[in-house]
Amino acid sequence: MTETYRIVAGVDGSAPSRAALRWALWHADLAGGAITALMAWDLSPIYGWAPDDAGHRTARTLQDVVHEVAGDSRVPVERVVVQGGPAKALLDAAADADLLVVGSRGHGGFTGALLGSVGQHCVQHARCPVVVVREHR
């Protein structure tokens, strides 16, 4: 029995994360692999949202992004929503993956950064290769 080549792709709804998912789909199609599209949420109580609300909103955003980017792709895409910080969630999900794919920067941090803090953390700590995809302009 052959194991499927597995790619974890970080999604946060930003244009760079959409580009990362698009690249992951292309690569998975070439490699005969499958994708775990992961989106994490972590809210401070100051926002006033209930955890169920945030979890549902995050799941809906992930569903919409995957539908928009993957369309009728033949690549299997598992959608995973995790409560917690995105860097840790991605590293945990990619612990036994073949590849981790992230966008060059997402919704956090300052927008001029070439590599966001989540991507930087993943590059430094992942147990598998990491691909950082820049948004195509």
Short mmCIF file of N, CA and C in Angstrom, two decimals, residues 9 11 36-42 51-64 66 78-86 89-90 93:
data_model
loop_
_atom_site.label_atom_id
_atom_site.label_comp_id
_atom_site.label_asym_id
_atom_site.label_seq_id
_atom_site.Cartn_x
_atom_site.Cartn_y
_atom_site.Cartn_z
N ALA A 9 -1.48 23.13 3.49
CA ALA A 9 -1.48 24.50 2.98
C ALA A 9 -2.17 25.41 3.98
N VAL A 11 -4.13 28.62 5.05
CA VAL A 11 -5.10 29.52 4.42
C VAL A 11 -5.57 30.51 5.48
N THR A 36 -4.23 19.15 2.75
CA THR A 36 -4.96 19.55 3.95
C THR A 36 -4.89 21.08 3.98
N ALA A 37 -6.02 21.72 3.73
CA ALA A 37 -6.10 23.18 3.80
C ALA A 37 -6.48 23.54 5.23
N LEU A 38 -5.59 24.26 5.91
CA LEU A 38 -5.78 24.54 7.32
C LEU A 38 -5.95 26.03 7.56
N MET A 39 -6.94 26.35 8.38
CA MET A 39 -7.15 27.73 8.79
C MET A 39 -7.32 27.74 10.31
N ALA A 40 -6.57 28.59 10.98
CA ALA A 40 -6.62 28.67 12.44
C ALA A 40 -7.25 29.98 12.88
N TRP A 41 -7.86 29.93 14.04
CA TRP A 41 -8.43 31.14 14.63
C TRP A 41 -8.07 31.16 16.10
N ASP A 42 -7.83 32.34 16.59
CA ASP A 42 -7.52 32.52 18.00
C ASP A 42 -7.94 33.93 18.37
N PRO A 51 -16.62 31.63 21.05
CA PRO A 51 -15.78 30.69 20.29
C PRO A 51 -16.53 29.97 19.18
N ASP A 52 -17.80 29.61 19.41
CA ASP A 52 -18.57 28.94 18.35
C ASP A 52 -18.72 29.84 17.13
N ASP A 53 -18.98 31.13 17.38
CA ASP A 53 -19.10 32.11 16.30
C ASP A 53 -17.82 32.16 15.47
N ALA A 54 -16.70 32.30 16.15
CA ALA A 54 -15.42 32.41 15.45
C ALA A 54 -15.10 31.13 14.69
N GLY A 55 -15.37 30.00 15.30
CA GLY A 55 -15.13 28.73 14.63
C GLY A 55 -15.98 28.58 13.38
N HIS A 56 -17.25 28.96 13.46
CA HIS A 56 -18.15 28.87 12.30
C HIS A 56 -17.74 29.85 11.20
N ARG A 57 -17.38 31.05 11.60
CA ARG A 57 -16.94 32.05 10.60
C ARG A 57 -15.67 31.59 9.89
N THR A 58 -14.75 31.03 10.67
CA THR A 58 -13.50 30.55 10.09
C THR A 58 -13.77 29.39 9.14
N ALA A 59 -14.62 28.46 9.54
CA ALA A 59 -14.95 27.32 8.68
C ALA A 59 -15.61 27.79 7.38
N ARG A 60 -16.46 28.79 7.49
CA ARG A 60 -17.13 29.32 6.29
C ARG A 60 -16.13 30.00 5.35
N THR A 61 -15.22 30.78 5.93
CA THR A 61 -14.19 31.42 5.11
C THR A 61 -13.33 30.39 4.42
N LEU A 62 -12.91 29.35 5.15
CA LEU A 62 -12.09 28.30 4.55
C LEU A 62 -12.85 27.60 3.43
N GLN A 63 -14.10 27.28 3.67
CA GLN A 63 -14.93 26.64 2.64
C GLN A 63 -14.99 27.51 1.38
N ASP A 64 -15.24 28.80 1.56
CA ASP A 64 -15.34 29.72 0.43
C ASP A 64 -14.03 29.82 -0.35
N VAL A 66 -11.47 27.65 -0.44
CA VAL A 66 -11.17 26.39 -1.14
C VAL A 66 -12.05 26.25 -2.37
N GLU A 78 -8.78 18.27 2.02
CA GLU A 78 -9.41 18.17 3.33
C GLU A 78 -9.37 19.57 3.94
N ARG A 79 -10.49 20.01 4.51
CA ARG A 79 -10.56 21.32 5.15
C ARG A 79 -10.50 21.13 6.66
N VAL A 80 -9.53 21.82 7.30
CA VAL A 80 -9.35 21.68 8.74
C VAL A 80 -9.33 23.06 9.37
N VAL A 81 -10.17 23.25 10.40
CA VAL A 81 -10.20 24.49 11.17
C VAL A 81 -9.71 24.16 12.57
N VAL A 82 -8.76 24.96 13.05
CA VAL A 82 -8.13 24.71 14.34
C VAL A 82 -8.20 25.98 15.19
N GLN A 83 -8.53 25.80 16.47
CA GLN A 83 -8.44 26.93 17.38
C GLN A 83 -7.02 27.00 17.91
N GLY A 84 -6.41 28.17 17.80
CA GLY A 84 -5.04 28.37 18.28
C GLY A 84 -4.27 29.23 17.32
N GLY A 85 -3.02 29.45 17.65
CA GLY A 85 -2.16 30.26 16.80
C GLY A 85 -1.86 29.55 15.49
N PRO A 86 -1.82 30.29 14.38
CA PRO A 86 -1.63 29.66 13.08
C PRO A 86 -0.28 28.97 12.90
N ALA A 89 -0.42 25.64 14.77
CA ALA A 89 -1.39 24.77 14.12
C ALA A 89 -0.82 24.19 12.83
N LEU A 90 -0.14 25.02 12.03
CA LEU A 90 0.45 24.54 10.79
C LEU A 90 1.58 23.54 11.06
N ALA A 93 0.08 20.23 12.18
CA ALA A 93 -0.56 19.52 11.07
C ALA A 93 0.47 18.98 10.09
#
